[in-house]
XYZ file of C-alpha atoms in Angstrom:
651
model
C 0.000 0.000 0.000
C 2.863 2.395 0.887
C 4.352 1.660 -2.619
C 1.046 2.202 -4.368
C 0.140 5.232 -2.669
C 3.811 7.038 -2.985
C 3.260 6.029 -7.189
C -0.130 7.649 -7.111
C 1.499 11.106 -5.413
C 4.183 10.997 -7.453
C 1.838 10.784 -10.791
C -0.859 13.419 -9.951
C 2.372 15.570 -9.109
C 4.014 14.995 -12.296
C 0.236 15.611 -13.819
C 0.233 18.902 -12.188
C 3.555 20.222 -13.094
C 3.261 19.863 -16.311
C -0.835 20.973 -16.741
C 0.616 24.136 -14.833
C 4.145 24.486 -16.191
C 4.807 22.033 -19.313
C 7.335 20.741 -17.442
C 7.402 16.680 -18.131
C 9.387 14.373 -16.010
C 9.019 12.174 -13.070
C 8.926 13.501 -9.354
C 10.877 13.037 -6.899
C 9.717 11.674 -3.295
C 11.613 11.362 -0.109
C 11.419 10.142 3.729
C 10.636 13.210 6.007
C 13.082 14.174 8.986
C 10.088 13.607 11.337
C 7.118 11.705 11.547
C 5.161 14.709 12.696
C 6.237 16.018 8.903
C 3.776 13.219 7.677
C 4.543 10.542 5.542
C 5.948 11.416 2.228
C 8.171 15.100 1.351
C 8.177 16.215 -1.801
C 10.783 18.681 -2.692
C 9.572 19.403 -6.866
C 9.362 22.736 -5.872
C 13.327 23.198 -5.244
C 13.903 21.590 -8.359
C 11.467 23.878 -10.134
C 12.763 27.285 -8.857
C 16.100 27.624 -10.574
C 13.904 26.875 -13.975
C 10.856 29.232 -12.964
C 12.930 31.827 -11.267
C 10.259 31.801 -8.490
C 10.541 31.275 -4.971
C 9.951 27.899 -4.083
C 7.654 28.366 -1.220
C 5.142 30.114 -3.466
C 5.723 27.022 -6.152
C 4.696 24.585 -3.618
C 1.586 26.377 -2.493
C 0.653 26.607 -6.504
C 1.439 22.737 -6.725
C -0.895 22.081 -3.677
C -3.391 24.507 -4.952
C -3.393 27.133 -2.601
C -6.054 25.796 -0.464
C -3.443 22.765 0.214
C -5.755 20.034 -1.493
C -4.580 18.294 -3.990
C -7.454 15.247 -4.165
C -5.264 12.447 -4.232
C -7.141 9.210 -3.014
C -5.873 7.873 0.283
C -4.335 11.292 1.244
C -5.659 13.499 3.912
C -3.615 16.482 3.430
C -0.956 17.949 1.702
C 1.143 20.846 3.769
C 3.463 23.039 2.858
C 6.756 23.270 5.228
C 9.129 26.092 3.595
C 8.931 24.657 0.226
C 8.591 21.034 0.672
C 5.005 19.480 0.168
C 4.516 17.346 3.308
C 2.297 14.476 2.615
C -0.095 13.286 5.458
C -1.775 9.856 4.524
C -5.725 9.432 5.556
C -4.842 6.578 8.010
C -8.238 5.621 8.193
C -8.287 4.616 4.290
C -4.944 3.135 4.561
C -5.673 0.333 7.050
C -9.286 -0.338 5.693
C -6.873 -0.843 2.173
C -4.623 -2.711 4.053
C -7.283 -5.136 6.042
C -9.376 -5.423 2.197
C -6.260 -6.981 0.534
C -6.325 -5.058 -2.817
C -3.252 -3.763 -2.539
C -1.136 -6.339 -4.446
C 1.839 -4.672 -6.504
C 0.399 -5.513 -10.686
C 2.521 -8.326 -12.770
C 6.238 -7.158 -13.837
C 6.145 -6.302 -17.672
C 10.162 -6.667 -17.621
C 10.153 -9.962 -19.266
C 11.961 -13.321 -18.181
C 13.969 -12.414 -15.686
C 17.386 -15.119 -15.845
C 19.720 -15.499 -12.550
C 21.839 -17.579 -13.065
C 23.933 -18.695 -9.405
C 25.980 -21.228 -7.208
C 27.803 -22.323 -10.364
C 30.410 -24.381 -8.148
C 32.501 -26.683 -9.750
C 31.792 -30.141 -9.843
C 35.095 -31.803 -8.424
C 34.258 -31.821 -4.446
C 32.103 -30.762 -1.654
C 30.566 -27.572 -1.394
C 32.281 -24.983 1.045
C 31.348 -21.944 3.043
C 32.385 -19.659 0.427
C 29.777 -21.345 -2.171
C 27.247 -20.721 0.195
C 26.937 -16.983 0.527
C 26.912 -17.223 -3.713
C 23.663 -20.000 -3.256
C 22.180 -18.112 -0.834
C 22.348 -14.329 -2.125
C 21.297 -15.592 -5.649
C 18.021 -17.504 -4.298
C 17.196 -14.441 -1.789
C 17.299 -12.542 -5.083
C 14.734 -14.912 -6.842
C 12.806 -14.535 -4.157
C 13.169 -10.317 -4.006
C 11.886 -10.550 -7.722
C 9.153 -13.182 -7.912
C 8.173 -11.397 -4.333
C 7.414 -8.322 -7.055
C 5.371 -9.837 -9.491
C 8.511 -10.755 -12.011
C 8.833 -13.770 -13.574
C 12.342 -15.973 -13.277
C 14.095 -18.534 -14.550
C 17.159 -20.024 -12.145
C 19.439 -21.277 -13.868
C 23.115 -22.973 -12.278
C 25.799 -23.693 -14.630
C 27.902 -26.586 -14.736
C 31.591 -26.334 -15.548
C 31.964 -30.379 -16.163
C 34.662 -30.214 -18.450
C 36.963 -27.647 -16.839
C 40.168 -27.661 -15.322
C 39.082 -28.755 -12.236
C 37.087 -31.457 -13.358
C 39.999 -32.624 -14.807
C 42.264 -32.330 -12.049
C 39.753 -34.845 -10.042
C 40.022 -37.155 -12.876
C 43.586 -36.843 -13.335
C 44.162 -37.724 -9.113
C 42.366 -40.812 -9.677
C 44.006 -42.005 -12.995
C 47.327 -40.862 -12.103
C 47.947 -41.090 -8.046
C 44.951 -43.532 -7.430
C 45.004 -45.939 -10.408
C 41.460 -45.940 -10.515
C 39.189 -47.085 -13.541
C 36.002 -46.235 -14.152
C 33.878 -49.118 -12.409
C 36.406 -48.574 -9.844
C 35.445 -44.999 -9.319
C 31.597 -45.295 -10.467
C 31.993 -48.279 -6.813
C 33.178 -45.079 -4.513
C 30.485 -42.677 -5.326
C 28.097 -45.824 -4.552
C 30.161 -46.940 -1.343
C 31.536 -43.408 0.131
C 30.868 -39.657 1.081
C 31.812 -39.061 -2.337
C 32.399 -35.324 -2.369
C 34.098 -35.607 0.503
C 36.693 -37.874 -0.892
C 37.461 -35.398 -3.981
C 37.710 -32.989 -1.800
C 40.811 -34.544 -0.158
C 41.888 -36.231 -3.600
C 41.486 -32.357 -4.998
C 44.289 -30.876 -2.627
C 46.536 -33.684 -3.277
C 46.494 -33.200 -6.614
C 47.064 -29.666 -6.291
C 50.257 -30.113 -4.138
C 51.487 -32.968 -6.596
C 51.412 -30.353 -9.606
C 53.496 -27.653 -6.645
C 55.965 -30.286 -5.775
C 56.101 -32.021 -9.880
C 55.622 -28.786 -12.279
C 56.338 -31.145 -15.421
C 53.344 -33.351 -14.553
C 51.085 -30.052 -15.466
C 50.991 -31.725 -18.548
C 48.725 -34.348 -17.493
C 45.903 -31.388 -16.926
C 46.386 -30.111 -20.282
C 46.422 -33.916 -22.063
C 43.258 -34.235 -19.520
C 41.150 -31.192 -20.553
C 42.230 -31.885 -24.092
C 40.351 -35.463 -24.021
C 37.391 -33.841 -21.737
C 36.247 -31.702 -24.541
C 36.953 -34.058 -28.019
C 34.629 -36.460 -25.565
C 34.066 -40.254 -26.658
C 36.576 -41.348 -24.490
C 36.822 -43.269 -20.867
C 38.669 -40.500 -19.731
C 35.750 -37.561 -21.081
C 33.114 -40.307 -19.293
C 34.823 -40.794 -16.230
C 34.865 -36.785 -16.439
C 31.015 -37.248 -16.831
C 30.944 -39.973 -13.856
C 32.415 -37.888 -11.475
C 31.111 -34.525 -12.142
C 27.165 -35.433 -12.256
C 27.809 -37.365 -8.956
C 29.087 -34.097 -7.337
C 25.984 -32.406 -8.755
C 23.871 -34.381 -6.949
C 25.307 -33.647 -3.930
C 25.653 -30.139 -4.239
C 21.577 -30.253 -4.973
C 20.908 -31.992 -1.805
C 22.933 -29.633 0.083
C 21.464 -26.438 -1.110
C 17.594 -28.169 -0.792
C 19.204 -28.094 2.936
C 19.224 -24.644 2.435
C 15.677 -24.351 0.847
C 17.296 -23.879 -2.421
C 15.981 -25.417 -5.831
C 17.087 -24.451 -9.498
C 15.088 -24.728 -12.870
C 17.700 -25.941 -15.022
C 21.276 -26.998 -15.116
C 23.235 -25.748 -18.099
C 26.224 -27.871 -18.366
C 29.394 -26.811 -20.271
C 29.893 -30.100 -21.939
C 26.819 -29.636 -24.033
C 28.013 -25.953 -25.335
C 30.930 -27.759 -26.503
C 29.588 -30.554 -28.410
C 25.770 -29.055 -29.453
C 28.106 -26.891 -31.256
C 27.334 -23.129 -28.827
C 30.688 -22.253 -28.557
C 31.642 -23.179 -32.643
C 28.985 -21.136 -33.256
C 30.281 -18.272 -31.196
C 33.178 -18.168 -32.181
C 32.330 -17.974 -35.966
C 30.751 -14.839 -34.499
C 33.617 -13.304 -33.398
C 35.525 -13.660 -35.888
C 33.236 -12.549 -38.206
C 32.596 -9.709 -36.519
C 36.515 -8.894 -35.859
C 36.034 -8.882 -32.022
C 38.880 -11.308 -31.654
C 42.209 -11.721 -33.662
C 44.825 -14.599 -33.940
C 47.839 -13.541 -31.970
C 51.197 -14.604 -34.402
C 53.724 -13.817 -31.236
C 54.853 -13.257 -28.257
C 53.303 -15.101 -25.260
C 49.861 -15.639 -26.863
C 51.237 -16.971 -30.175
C 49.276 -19.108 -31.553
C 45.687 -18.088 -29.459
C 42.761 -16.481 -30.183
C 42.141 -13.164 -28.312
C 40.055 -10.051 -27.399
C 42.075 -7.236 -27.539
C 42.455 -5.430 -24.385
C 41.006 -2.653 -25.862
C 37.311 -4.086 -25.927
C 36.984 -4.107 -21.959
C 39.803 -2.284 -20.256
C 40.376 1.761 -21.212
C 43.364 2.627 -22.501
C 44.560 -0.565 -24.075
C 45.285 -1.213 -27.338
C 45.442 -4.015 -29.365
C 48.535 -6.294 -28.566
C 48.579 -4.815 -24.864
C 49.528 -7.721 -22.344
C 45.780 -7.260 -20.820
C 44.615 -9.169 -24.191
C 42.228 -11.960 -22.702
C 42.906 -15.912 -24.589
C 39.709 -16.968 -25.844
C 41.312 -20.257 -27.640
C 44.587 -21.456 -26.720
C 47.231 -22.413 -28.804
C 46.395 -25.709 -28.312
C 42.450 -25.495 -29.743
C 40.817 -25.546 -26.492
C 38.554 -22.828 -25.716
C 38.720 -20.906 -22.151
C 36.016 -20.220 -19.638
C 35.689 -16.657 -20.545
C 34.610 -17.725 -24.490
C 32.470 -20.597 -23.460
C 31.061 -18.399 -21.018
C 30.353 -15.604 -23.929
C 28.090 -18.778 -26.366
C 26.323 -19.327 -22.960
C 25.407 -15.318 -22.209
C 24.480 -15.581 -25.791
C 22.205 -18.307 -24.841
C 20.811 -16.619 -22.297
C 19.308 -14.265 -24.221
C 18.211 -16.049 -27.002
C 20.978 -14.327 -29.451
C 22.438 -17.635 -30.878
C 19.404 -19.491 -32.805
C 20.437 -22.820 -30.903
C 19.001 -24.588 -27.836
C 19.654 -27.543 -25.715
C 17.836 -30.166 -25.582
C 16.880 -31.376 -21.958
C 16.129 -33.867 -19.347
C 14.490 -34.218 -16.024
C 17.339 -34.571 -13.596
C 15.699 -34.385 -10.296
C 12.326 -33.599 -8.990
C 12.701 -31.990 -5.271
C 10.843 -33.342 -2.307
C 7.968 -30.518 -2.915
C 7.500 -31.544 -5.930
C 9.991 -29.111 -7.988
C 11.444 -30.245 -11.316
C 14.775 -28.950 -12.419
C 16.428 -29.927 -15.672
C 19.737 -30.175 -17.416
C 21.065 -29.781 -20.661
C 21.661 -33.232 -22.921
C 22.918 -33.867 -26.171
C 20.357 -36.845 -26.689
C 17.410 -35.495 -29.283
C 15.415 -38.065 -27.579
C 14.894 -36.486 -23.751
C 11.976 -35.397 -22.780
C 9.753 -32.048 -23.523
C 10.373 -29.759 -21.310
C 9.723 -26.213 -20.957
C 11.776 -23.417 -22.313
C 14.699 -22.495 -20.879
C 16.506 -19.102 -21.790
C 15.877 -15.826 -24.263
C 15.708 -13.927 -20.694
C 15.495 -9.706 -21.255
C 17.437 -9.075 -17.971
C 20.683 -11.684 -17.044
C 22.203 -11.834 -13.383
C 25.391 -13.646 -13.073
C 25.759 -14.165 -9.304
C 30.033 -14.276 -9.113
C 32.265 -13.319 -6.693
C 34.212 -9.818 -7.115
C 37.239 -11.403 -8.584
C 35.645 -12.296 -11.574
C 34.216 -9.220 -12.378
C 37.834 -8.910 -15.375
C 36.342 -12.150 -16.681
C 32.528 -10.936 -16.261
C 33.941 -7.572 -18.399
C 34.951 -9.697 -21.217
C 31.644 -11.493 -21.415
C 30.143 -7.905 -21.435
C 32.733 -6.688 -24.026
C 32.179 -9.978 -26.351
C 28.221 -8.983 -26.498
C 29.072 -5.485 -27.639
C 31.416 -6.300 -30.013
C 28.461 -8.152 -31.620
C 26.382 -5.545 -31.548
C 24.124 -6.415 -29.031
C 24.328 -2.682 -27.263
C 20.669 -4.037 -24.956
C 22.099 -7.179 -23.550
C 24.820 -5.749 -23.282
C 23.284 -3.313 -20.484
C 21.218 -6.002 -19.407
C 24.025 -8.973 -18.710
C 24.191 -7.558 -14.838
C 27.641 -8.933 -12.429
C 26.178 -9.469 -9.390
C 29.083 -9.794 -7.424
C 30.117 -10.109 -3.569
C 33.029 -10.222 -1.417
C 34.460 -13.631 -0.015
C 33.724 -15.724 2.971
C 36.293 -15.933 5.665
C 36.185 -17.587 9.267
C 36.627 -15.748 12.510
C 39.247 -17.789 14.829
C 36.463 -18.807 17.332
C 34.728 -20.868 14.109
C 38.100 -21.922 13.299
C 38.775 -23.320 16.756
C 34.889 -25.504 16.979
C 35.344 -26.593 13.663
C 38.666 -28.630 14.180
C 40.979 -26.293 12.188
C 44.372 -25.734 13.338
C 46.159 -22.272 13.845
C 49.253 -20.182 14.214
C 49.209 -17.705 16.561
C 49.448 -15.310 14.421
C 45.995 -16.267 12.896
C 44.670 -16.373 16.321
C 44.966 -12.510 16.546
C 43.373 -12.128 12.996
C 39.839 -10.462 12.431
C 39.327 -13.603 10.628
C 40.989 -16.517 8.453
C 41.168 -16.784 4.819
C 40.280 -20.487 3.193
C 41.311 -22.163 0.247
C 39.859 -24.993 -1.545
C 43.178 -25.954 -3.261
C 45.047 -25.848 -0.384
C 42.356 -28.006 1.194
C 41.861 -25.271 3.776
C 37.940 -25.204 4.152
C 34.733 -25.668 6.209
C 32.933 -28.028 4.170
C 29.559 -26.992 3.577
C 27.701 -29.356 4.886
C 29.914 -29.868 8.050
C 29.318 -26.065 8.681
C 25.582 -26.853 8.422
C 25.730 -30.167 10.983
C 27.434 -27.493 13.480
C 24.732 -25.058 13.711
C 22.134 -27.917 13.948
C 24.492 -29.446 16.691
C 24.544 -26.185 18.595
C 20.697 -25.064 18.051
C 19.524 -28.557 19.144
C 21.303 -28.237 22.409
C 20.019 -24.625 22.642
C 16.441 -25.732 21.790
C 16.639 -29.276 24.176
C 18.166 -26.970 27.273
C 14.466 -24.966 27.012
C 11.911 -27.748 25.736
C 12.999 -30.929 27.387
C 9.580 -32.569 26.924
C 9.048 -31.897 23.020
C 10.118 -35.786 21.240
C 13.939 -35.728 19.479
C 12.330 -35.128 15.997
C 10.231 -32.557 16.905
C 13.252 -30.954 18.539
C 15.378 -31.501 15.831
C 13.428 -29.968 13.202
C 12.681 -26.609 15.231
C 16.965 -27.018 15.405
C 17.253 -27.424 11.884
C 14.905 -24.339 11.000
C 16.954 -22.077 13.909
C 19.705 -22.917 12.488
C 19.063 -22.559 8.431
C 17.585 -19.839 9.341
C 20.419 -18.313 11.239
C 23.025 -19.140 8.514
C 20.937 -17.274 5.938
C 19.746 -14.216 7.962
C 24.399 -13.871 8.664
C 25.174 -14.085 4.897
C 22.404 -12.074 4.173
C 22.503 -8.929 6.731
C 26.369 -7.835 5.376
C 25.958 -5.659 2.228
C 27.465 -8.036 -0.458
C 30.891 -5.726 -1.367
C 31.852 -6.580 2.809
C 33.858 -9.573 3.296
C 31.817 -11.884 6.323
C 33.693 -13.321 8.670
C 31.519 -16.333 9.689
C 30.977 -17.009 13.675
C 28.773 -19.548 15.434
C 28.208 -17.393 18.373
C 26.838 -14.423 16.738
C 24.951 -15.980 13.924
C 22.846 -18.372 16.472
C 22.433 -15.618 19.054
C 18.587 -15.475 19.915
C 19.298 -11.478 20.844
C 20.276 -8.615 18.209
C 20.700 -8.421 14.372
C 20.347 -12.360 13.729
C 18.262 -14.989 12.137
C 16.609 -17.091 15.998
C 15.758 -12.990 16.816
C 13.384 -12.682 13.732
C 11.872 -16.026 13.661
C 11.146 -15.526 17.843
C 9.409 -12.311 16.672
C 7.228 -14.257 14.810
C 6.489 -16.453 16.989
C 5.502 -14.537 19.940
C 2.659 -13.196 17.472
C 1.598 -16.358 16.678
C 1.263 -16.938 20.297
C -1.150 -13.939 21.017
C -3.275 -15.811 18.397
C -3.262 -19.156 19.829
C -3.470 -18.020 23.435
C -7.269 -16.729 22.035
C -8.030 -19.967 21.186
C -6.951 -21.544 24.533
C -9.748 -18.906 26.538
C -11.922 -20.494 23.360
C -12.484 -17.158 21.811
C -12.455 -16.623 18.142
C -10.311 -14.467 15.666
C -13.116 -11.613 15.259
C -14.216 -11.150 11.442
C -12.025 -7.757 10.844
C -13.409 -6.855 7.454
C -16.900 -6.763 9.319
C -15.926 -4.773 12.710
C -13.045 -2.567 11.459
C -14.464 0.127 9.365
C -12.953 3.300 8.185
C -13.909 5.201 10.962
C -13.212 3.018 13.596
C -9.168 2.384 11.895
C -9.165 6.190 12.019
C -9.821 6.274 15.501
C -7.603 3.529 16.826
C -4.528 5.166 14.557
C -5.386 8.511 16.267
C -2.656 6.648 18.404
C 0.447 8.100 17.038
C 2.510 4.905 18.561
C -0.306 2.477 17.072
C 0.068 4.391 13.695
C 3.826 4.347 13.016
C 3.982 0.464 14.183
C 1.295 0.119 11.579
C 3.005 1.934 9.127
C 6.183 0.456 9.275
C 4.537 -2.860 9.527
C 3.000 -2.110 6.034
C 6.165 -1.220 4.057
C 7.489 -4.898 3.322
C 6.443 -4.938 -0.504
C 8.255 -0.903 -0.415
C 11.043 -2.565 0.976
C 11.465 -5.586 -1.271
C 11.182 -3.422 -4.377
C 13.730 -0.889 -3.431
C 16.014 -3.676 -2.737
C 15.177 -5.231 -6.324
C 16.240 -2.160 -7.820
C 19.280 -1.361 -5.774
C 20.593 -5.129 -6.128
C 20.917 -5.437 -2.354
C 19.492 -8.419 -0.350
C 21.172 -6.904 2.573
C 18.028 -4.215 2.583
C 15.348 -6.766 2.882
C 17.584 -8.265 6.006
C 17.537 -5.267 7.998
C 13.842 -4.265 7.319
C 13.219 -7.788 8.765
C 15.357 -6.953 11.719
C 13.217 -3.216 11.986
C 9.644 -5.192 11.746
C 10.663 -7.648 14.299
C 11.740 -4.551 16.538
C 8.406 -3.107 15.759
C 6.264 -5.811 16.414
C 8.571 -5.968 19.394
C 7.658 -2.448 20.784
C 4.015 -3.271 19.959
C 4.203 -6.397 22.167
C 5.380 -4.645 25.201
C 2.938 -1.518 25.013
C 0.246 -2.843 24.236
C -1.610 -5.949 26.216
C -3.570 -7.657 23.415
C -5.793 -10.372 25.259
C -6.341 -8.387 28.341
C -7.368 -5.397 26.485
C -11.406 -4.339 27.634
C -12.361 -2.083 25.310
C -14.208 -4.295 22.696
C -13.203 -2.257 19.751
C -9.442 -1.450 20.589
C -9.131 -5.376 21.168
C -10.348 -6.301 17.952
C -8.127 -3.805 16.116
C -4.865 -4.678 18.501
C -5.903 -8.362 17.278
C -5.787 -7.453 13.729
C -2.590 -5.737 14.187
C -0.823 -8.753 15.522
C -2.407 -11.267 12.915
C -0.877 -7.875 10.431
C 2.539 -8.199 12.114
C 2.599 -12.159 11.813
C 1.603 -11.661 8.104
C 4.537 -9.362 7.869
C 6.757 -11.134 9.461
C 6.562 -14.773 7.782
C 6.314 -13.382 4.319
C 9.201 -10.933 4.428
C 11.400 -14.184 6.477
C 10.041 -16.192 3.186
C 11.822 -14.015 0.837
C 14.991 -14.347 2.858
C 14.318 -18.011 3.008
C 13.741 -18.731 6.513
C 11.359 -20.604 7.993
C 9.687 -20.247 11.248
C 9.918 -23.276 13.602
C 6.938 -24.098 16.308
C 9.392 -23.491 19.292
C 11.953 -22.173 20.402
């Protein structure tokens, strides 16, 4: 309603300025200073001054009309404070809006929306690090299907990378392993966890035996051509990974739609394609010397000012070798993504999520099933980290180069700063330090290295530690009860940490702050919500009903309850969830929906301790204090459902 009604000002404004000036253009609207200044300042008259020569004040009381009524529906008054228009809602029509429903924001007309997250690779476990990625990109799903947009999740699959074939060179080369030999461990063992060890072995092997880097590049080399044991066991071990990454993100309440996978851009013939582009279009050149002899590349000059063509800042598309690198693979695929290459994939039904969710993945087989259309999005989010915003440039720079100005604008980085560990974390989850790292703000990890908190070993933690919070203050609840309230705390924590940091701040993760049921945390919002459920079902204990609010809260009586200044800012900040999920949308910042979570909780917070619901005896003031905690509830679950948290029966 607060959305709707600040559009509505803003048009008649806009309306007015131009019936009275010819002055076109939209309005701008901002918070006042003070409540008592009303809801809504406008300062158009400041703006207009300097083009009217006129003195503001007297522009404003023009704009209002002098007799400071503008009709505008669902505002009271409009008064002028030295220049500004103060806007003063009619509270009465507000609520009564608010209680009849109808104030649902109108379907998006932006198109498919395509985000396009997690993206780990397939060659071990997931880590900490993967999670803030899985996390911020589904909160952002949720932001924009939360606002009426449609979107299509997509997570890629780098299958026949280099790390991919690092895994597979570890268990041909140090392990000796064959292919039924491997395809018997990812029946028999934690399988992800095992490459995940295998993965940092492999890693110090190359350190300690440089010439044996030539196994990668032989590797990656009979990835791609395909047809081969070595490209299948590739396959083997890379869609077993998947699988477990899936079920630890559906820990998470995370699903995709489809699964692009990187093998199929290579051999459905995306990337040939591409690159024909390219080169038709002069974009890239073939480099006859120095270090990049041999290679395809974009000149420097396409995505960094200042360089020119044979700078060292040129990025490899091809290597000398044939094989294509991430960067051009990833160019067919934003091509993809937007419909721009007149090729598809075809598709089958990898997995269908306990709720009933499908999600796909790209095939080569002609044969899969139908499924529904993936890709030709108008608007692309590619949720990387800030280090790969050079790469994410080139992407950029490739669609310009062939002449696709629009998607160009429209292929969005949606990057954030790494995940480190604070000591403490370090300490409870079994990893050893120096001193020196002691004293640190927090510690760095790295996969290679094999330096990590696996995901999902992060995740049993903060179960571990919620249970025993949850047991130590419902004894008598049964174990699976108990342990599904500890699950929900502490999903719910994990999300609410790597979600109330703006993403350009690196998090340093910590048990004992994320899982606190006091201050800025995930256990503080869902107790919030839970204490208003309470009020409700502490009614139905004394066997009284829920009153029928559309029937016994008119417009007059809602005007005279939020005569109560307190009652009518709680309400009013109460209502602002759908302002604060679009202006969150639009600035690209989950962090924004976080903290107005955190704010309604405090609200609903305030409004528990001033006002005494069930032992209220005025009749009237007791059904609308009612409504305003079934309002708060309301508020609270759906704005903890875009974060994805859910709200356990206990606490």
């Amino acid at each position: 309603m607060f959305h709707l009604l600040e559009k509505r000002i803003a048009d008649a404004l806009a309306a007015r300025i131009e019936s009275l000036y010819s002055i076109s253009g939209p309005v701008q609207i901002e918070q006042p200073k003070q409540s008592s200044f009303g809801e809504l300042a406008i300062p158009a008259a400041f703006q207009l001054a300097r083009q009217l020569r006129r003195p503001p004040f007297s522009i404003a009381l023009e704009l209002s009309d002098r007799d400071r009524h503008l009709p505008i529906e669902g505002v009271e008054m409009l008064e002028i404070a030295g220049g500004y228009i103060n806007v003063h809602f009619d509270r009465g029509y507000y609520a009564a809006s608010l209680l009849s429903g109808d104030t649902a924001p109108p379907p998006s007309t932006d198109g498919k929306i395509i985000v396009e997250h997690t993206n780990i690779n397939p060659n071990k476990a997931a880590h900490i690090g993967h999670l803030r990625n899985a996390i911020l990109g589904d909160t952002f799903v949720r932001m924009l299907r939360a606002t009426q947009r449609t979107v299509e999740v997509q997570n890629y699959i780098d299958n026949t990378g280099v790390q991919v074939a690092d895994v597979v060179v570890a268990f041909r080369h140090l392990e000796n392993k064959s292919l039924a030999d491997v395809k018997h461990l990812i029946a028999t063992t934690r399988f992800d966890y095992l490459c995940w060890d295998l993965y940092a072995r492999i890693s110090m092997y190359y350190a300690e035996h440089p010439e044996t880097l030539q196994w990668r590049r032989d590797m990656l080399h009979q990835i791609e051509q395909g047809a081969n044991e070595d490209a299948e066991l590739g396959h083997v071990i890379a869609d077993a990974i998947v699988n477990t990454h899936l079920a630890t993100m559906w820990r998470l309440n995370i699903v995709y739609d489809v699964l692009p996978r990187e093998s199929e851009i290579l051999h459905l013939q995306f990337w040939a394609t591409a690159f024909e582009l390219l080169k038709a279009r002069k974009a890239i050149y073939f480099e006859t010397e120095g270090k990049n002899n041999g290679c395809w590349v974009m000149p420097g000059s396409a995505f960094r000012e200042g360089s020119v063509e044979g700078d060292d800042d040129s990025k490899v598309i091809v290597r000398s070798n044939g094989t294509v690198t991430y960067v051009g693979k990833d160019i067919a695929y934003q091509l993809w993504k937007f419909g721009l290459l007149g090729k598809d994939f075809h598709y089958f039904k990898w997995h269908t999520y306990p709720n009933g969710h499908e999600v796909w993945s790209s095939t080569v087989d002609p044969q899969a099933a139908n499924s529904p259309h993936f890709g030709g999005g108008s608007r692309v989010y590619n949720v990387i980290d800030s280090r790969q915003s050079y790469l994410q440039d080139v992407v950029v720079a490739g669609l310009r180069a062939l002449d696709f100005p629009k998607q160009a604008d429209n292929s969005i980085h949606f990057s954030y700063e790494m995940v480190a560990l604070s000591p403490r974390t370090c300490i409870e989850m079994g990893i050893e330090l120096s001193e020196e790292d002691k004293r640190k703000p927090y510690v760095e990890v790295s996969g290679r290295k094999g330096l990590g908190v696996k995901a999902d070993d992060l995740i049993d933690k903060l179960i571990e530690k919620a249970l025993d919070e949850v047991t130590s203050r419902q004894p008598d609840e049964p174990e699976e009860s108990r342990r599904c309230a500890a699950t929900q705390i502490a999903i719910g924590a994990l999300r609410y940490f790597m979600l109330k940091y703006t993403r350009n701040s690196v998090i340093a993760f910590d048990f004992g702050e994320a899982l606190s049921f006091v201050g800025e945390t995930g256990p503080y919002l869902q107790y919030a919500t839970l204490r208003a459920r309470r009020i409700l079902l502490k009614l139905e204990e004394r066997n009284e009903a829920l009153p029928d609010f559309r029937s016994a809260l008119s417009r007059e009586v809602m005007s005279r309850q939020l005569a109560d200044e307190d009652c009518w800012q709680l309400l009013l900040a109460a209502s602002k969830a759908d302002f604060a999920v679009e202006r969150a949308v639009t600035s690209g910042e989950p962090a924004h929906v976080a903290r107005f979570a955190f704010d309604l909780a405090q609200a609903f917070s305030s409004f528990y301790q001033k006002f005494h619901v069930l032992d209220e005896p005025d009749p009237e003031k007791k059904t609308f204090l009612l409504w305003m905690t079934e309002y708060f509830r309301t508020q609270l679950e759906r704005t903890l459902a875009v974060l994805g948290i859910e709200v356990p029966e206990y606490m």
